[in-house]
């Protein structure tokens, strides 16, 4: 199973329009993301699997098809990882450890 963990060097701020600013004080870098991307980033705590995050996003956006949400999650994962905002890894279950 895949795990995704947000880069904790970034501090989030949610703007009145719902977009998110992710700011890294150490590097003074700022990234602005859409509301769904900000929520997704926040859910990437390293504990939840992408499957669990997918289920949560489906509950938060019931007007979207599950296919659309799955595609958006894959795209957001790639884009946020490319920006250094996410680390993608593999979960080891208790049975595998």
mmCIF file with all atom_site columns, C-alpha atoms in Angstrom:
data_model
loop_
_atom_site.group_PDB
_atom_site.id
_atom_site.type_symbol
_atom_site.label_atom_id
_atom_site.label_alt_id
_atom_site.label_comp_id
_atom_site.label_asym_id
_atom_site.label_entity_id
_atom_site.label_seq_id
_atom_site.pdbx_PDB_ins_code
_atom_site.Cartn_x
_atom_site.Cartn_y
_atom_site.Cartn_z
_atom_site.occupancy
_atom_site.B_iso_or_equiv
_atom_site.pdbx_formal_charge
_atom_site.auth_seq_id
_atom_site.auth_comp_id
_atom_site.auth_asym_id
_atom_site.auth_atom_id
_atom_site.pdbx_PDB_model_num
ATOM 1  C CA . UNK A 1 1  ? 0.000   0.000  0.000   1.00 0.00 ? 1  UNK A CA 1
ATOM 2  C CA . UNK A 1 2  ? 1.125   3.545  -0.711  1.00 0.00 ? 2  UNK A CA 1
ATOM 3  C CA . UNK A 1 3  ? 1.480   6.124  1.992   1.00 0.00 ? 3  UNK A CA 1
ATOM 4  C CA . UNK A 1 4  ? 1.772   9.830  1.450   1.00 0.00 ? 4  UNK A CA 1
ATOM 5  C CA . UNK A 1 5  ? 3.220   12.214 4.006   1.00 0.00 ? 5  UNK A CA 1
ATOM 6  C CA . UNK A 1 6  ? 3.100   15.972 3.844   1.00 0.00 ? 6  UNK A CA 1
ATOM 7  C CA . UNK A 1 7  ? 6.290   17.934 4.273   1.00 0.00 ? 7  UNK A CA 1
ATOM 8  C CA . UNK A 1 8  ? 5.922   19.327 7.799   1.00 0.00 ? 8  UNK A CA 1
ATOM 9  C CA . UNK A 1 9  ? 8.347   22.155 6.988   1.00 0.00 ? 9  UNK A CA 1
ATOM 10 C CA . UNK A 1 10 ? 5.365   23.917 5.392   1.00 0.00 ? 10 UNK A CA 1
ATOM 11 C CA . UNK A 1 11 ? 2.766   25.774 7.438   1.00 0.00 ? 11 UNK A CA 1
ATOM 12 C CA . UNK A 1 12 ? -0.708  26.061 5.934   1.00 0.00 ? 12 UNK A CA 1
ATOM 13 C CA . UNK A 1 13 ? -2.939  29.111 5.826   1.00 0.00 ? 13 UNK A CA 1
ATOM 14 C CA . UNK A 1 14 ? -6.420  28.911 4.357   1.00 0.00 ? 14 UNK A CA 1
ATOM 15 C CA . UNK A 1 15 ? -7.503  32.061 2.539   1.00 0.00 ? 15 UNK A CA 1
ATOM 16 C CA . UNK A 1 16 ? -11.093 33.403 2.505   1.00 0.00 ? 16 UNK A CA 1
ATOM 17 C CA . UNK A 1 17 ? -11.606 32.020 -1.027  1.00 0.00 ? 17 UNK A CA 1
ATOM 18 C CA . UNK A 1 18 ? -10.663 28.531 0.224   1.00 0.00 ? 18 UNK A CA 1
ATOM 19 C CA . UNK A 1 19 ? -7.283  28.337 -1.483  1.00 0.00 ? 19 UNK A CA 1
ATOM 20 C CA . UNK A 1 20 ? -4.319  27.377 0.660   1.00 0.00 ? 20 UNK A CA 1
ATOM 21 C CA . UNK A 1 21 ? -0.919  29.009 1.095   1.00 0.00 ? 21 UNK A CA 1
ATOM 22 C CA . UNK A 1 22 ? 1.811   26.572 2.149   1.00 0.00 ? 22 UNK A CA 1
ATOM 23 C CA . UNK A 1 23 ? 4.805   28.496 3.523   1.00 0.00 ? 23 UNK A CA 1
ATOM 24 C CA . UNK A 1 24 ? 8.233   27.170 4.426   1.00 0.00 ? 24 UNK A CA 1
ATOM 25 C CA . UNK A 1 25 ? 9.884   29.675 6.779   1.00 0.00 ? 25 UNK A CA 1
ATOM 26 C CA . UNK A 1 26 ? 13.298  28.016 6.476   1.00 0.00 ? 26 UNK A CA 1
ATOM 27 C CA . UNK A 1 27 ? 13.483  28.442 2.700   1.00 0.00 ? 27 UNK A CA 1
ATOM 28 C CA . UNK A 1 28 ? 10.980  31.328 2.429   1.00 0.00 ? 28 UNK A CA 1
ATOM 29 C CA . UNK A 1 29 ? 9.183   29.380 -0.288  1.00 0.00 ? 29 UNK A CA 1
ATOM 30 C CA . UNK A 1 30 ? 5.457   29.718 -0.785  1.00 0.00 ? 30 UNK A CA 1
ATOM 31 C CA . UNK A 1 31 ? 3.087   27.520 -2.751  1.00 0.00 ? 31 UNK A CA 1
ATOM 32 C CA . UNK A 1 32 ? -0.574  28.361 -3.359  1.00 0.00 ? 32 UNK A CA 1
ATOM 33 C CA . UNK A 1 33 ? -2.875  25.392 -3.962  1.00 0.00 ? 33 UNK A CA 1
ATOM 34 C CA . UNK A 1 34 ? -6.571  24.892 -4.675  1.00 0.00 ? 34 UNK A CA 1
ATOM 35 C CA . UNK A 1 35 ? -8.977  24.037 -1.854  1.00 0.00 ? 35 UNK A CA 1
ATOM 36 C CA . UNK A 1 36 ? -9.104  20.307 -2.781  1.00 0.00 ? 36 UNK A CA 1
ATOM 37 C CA . UNK A 1 37 ? -5.297  20.153 -3.027  1.00 0.00 ? 37 UNK A CA 1
ATOM 38 C CA . UNK A 1 38 ? -4.943  21.827 0.375   1.00 0.00 ? 38 UNK A CA 1
ATOM 39 C CA . UNK A 1 39 ? -7.383  19.432 1.986   1.00 0.00 ? 39 UNK A CA 1
ATOM 40 C CA . UNK A 1 40 ? -5.627  16.499 0.329   1.00 0.00 ? 40 UNK A CA 1
ATOM 41 C CA . UNK A 1 41 ? -2.213  17.760 1.535   1.00 0.00 ? 41 UNK A CA 1
ATOM 42 C CA . UNK A 1 42 ? -3.556  18.091 5.085   1.00 0.00 ? 42 UNK A CA 1
ATOM 43 C CA . UNK A 1 43 ? -4.919  14.519 5.021   1.00 0.00 ? 43 UNK A CA 1
ATOM 44 C CA . UNK A 1 44 ? -1.504  13.180 3.990   1.00 0.00 ? 44 UNK A CA 1
ATOM 45 C CA . UNK A 1 45 ? -0.354  12.591 7.543   1.00 0.00 ? 45 UNK A CA 1
ATOM 46 C CA . UNK A 1 46 ? 1.680   9.435  6.904   1.00 0.00 ? 46 UNK A CA 1
ATOM 47 C CA . UNK A 1 47 ? -0.851  7.382  8.853   1.00 0.00 ? 47 UNK A CA 1
ATOM 48 C CA . UNK A 1 48 ? -3.674  7.259  6.325   1.00 0.00 ? 48 UNK A CA 1
ATOM 49 C CA . UNK A 1 49 ? -3.242  5.216  3.159   1.00 0.00 ? 49 UNK A CA 1
ATOM 50 C CA . UNK A 1 50 ? -4.203  6.714  -0.171  1.00 0.00 ? 50 UNK A CA 1
ATOM 51 C CA . UNK A 1 51 ? -7.242  4.437  -0.064  1.00 0.00 ? 51 UNK A CA 1
ATOM 52 C CA . UNK A 1 52 ? -8.385  6.010  3.205   1.00 0.00 ? 52 UNK A CA 1
ATOM 53 C CA . UNK A 1 53 ? -7.735  9.496  1.838   1.00 0.00 ? 53 UNK A CA 1
ATOM 54 C CA . UNK A 1 54 ? -9.695  8.599  -1.299  1.00 0.00 ? 54 UNK A CA 1
ATOM 55 C CA . UNK A 1 55 ? -12.696 7.575  0.803   1.00 0.00 ? 55 UNK A CA 1
ATOM 56 C CA . UNK A 1 56 ? -12.509 10.832 2.783   1.00 0.00 ? 56 UNK A CA 1
ATOM 57 C CA . UNK A 1 57 ? -12.263 12.928 -0.388  1.00 0.00 ? 57 UNK A CA 1
ATOM 58 C CA . UNK A 1 58 ? -15.306 11.094 -1.811  1.00 0.00 ? 58 UNK A CA 1
ATOM 59 C CA . UNK A 1 59 ? -17.257 12.039 1.323   1.00 0.00 ? 59 UNK A CA 1
ATOM 60 C CA . UNK A 1 60 ? -16.110 15.667 1.094   1.00 0.00 ? 60 UNK A CA 1
ATOM 61 C CA . UNK A 1 61 ? -16.924 15.960 -2.617  1.00 0.00 ? 61 UNK A CA 1
ATOM 62 C CA . UNK A 1 62 ? -20.012 13.774 -3.181  1.00 0.00 ? 62 UNK A CA 1
ATOM 63 C CA . UNK A 1 63 ? -20.884 15.689 -6.348  1.00 0.00 ? 63 UNK A CA 1
ATOM 64 C CA . UNK A 1 64 ? -17.733 14.328 -8.033  1.00 0.00 ? 64 UNK A CA 1
ATOM 65 C CA . UNK A 1 65 ? -17.517 10.829 -9.487  1.00 0.00 ? 65 UNK A CA 1
ATOM 66 C CA . UNK A 1 66 ? -15.142 8.398  -7.803  1.00 0.00 ? 66 UNK A CA 1
ATOM 67 C CA . UNK A 1 67 ? -13.213 8.169  -11.101 1.00 0.00 ? 67 UNK A CA 1
ATOM 68 C CA . UNK A 1 68 ? -12.696 11.937 -11.129 1.00 0.00 ? 68 UNK A CA 1
ATOM 69 C CA . UNK A 1 69 ? -11.545 11.936 -7.512  1.00 0.00 ? 69 UNK A CA 1
ATOM 70 C CA . UNK A 1 70 ? -9.151  9.033  -8.127  1.00 0.00 ? 70 UNK A CA 1
ATOM 71 C CA . UNK A 1 71 ? -7.675  10.851 -11.145 1.00 0.00 ? 71 UNK A CA 1
ATOM 72 C CA . UNK A 1 72 ? -7.405  14.107 -9.171  1.00 0.00 ? 72 UNK A CA 1
ATOM 73 C CA . UNK A 1 73 ? -5.664  12.350 -6.267  1.00 0.00 ? 73 UNK A CA 1
ATOM 74 C CA . UNK A 1 74 ? -3.127  10.766 -8.606  1.00 0.00 ? 74 UNK A CA 1
ATOM 75 C CA . UNK A 1 75 ? -2.485  14.145 -10.261 1.00 0.00 ? 75 UNK A CA 1
ATOM 76 C CA . UNK A 1 76 ? -2.249  16.025 -6.947  1.00 0.00 ? 76 UNK A CA 1
ATOM 77 C CA . UNK A 1 77 ? 0.095   13.401 -5.505  1.00 0.00 ? 77 UNK A CA 1
ATOM 78 C CA . UNK A 1 78 ? 2.455   13.750 -8.457  1.00 0.00 ? 78 UNK A CA 1
ATOM 79 C CA . UNK A 1 79 ? 2.332   17.549 -8.524  1.00 0.00 ? 79 UNK A CA 1
ATOM 80 C CA . UNK A 1 80 ? 2.715   18.023 -4.764  1.00 0.00 ? 80 UNK A CA 1
ATOM 81 C CA . UNK A 1 81 ? 5.557   15.486 -4.642  1.00 0.00 ? 81 UNK A CA 1
ATOM 82 C CA . UNK A 1 82 ? 7.304   17.282 -7.517  1.00 0.00 ? 82 UNK A CA 1
ATOM 83 C CA . UNK A 1 83 ? 7.071   20.518 -5.507  1.00 0.00 ? 83 UNK A CA 1
ATOM 84 C CA . UNK A 1 84 ? 8.571   18.833 -2.432  1.00 0.00 ? 84 UNK A CA 1
ATOM 85 C CA . UNK A 1 85 ? 5.315   19.120 -0.486  1.00 0.00 ? 85 UNK A CA 1
ATOM 86 C CA . UNK A 1 86 ? 4.688   15.359 -0.250  1.00 0.00 ? 86 UNK A CA 1
ATOM 87 C CA . UNK A 1 87 ? 6.759   12.250 0.226   1.00 0.00 ? 87 UNK A CA 1
ATOM 88 C CA . UNK A 1 88 ? 5.359   9.063  -1.291  1.00 0.00 ? 88 UNK A CA 1
ATOM 89 C CA . UNK A 1 89 ? 6.288   5.764  0.321   1.00 0.00 ? 89 UNK A CA 1
ATOM 90 C CA . UNK A 1 90 ? 5.059   2.289  1.081   1.00 0.00 ? 90 UNK A CA 1
ATOM 91 C CA . UNK A 1 91 ? 3.108   1.180  4.125   1.00 0.00 ? 91 UNK A CA 1
ATOM 92 C CA . UNK A 1 92 ? 4.220   -1.991 5.837   1.00 0.00 ? 92 UNK A CA 1
ATOM 93 C CA . UNK A 1 93 ? 1.391   -3.805 7.478   1.00 0.00 ? 93 UNK A CA 1
ATOM 94 C CA . UNK A 1 94 ? 1.842   -5.628 10.769  1.00 0.00 ? 94 UNK A CA 1
ATOM 95 C CA . UNK A 1 95 ? 1.747   -8.875 8.782   1.00 0.00 ? 95 UNK A CA 1
ATOM 96 C CA . UNK A 1 96 ? 4.644   -7.698 6.575   1.00 0.00 ? 96 UNK A CA 1
ATOM 97 C CA . UNK A 1 97 ? 6.830   -6.332 9.359   1.00 0.00 ? 97 UNK A CA 1
#
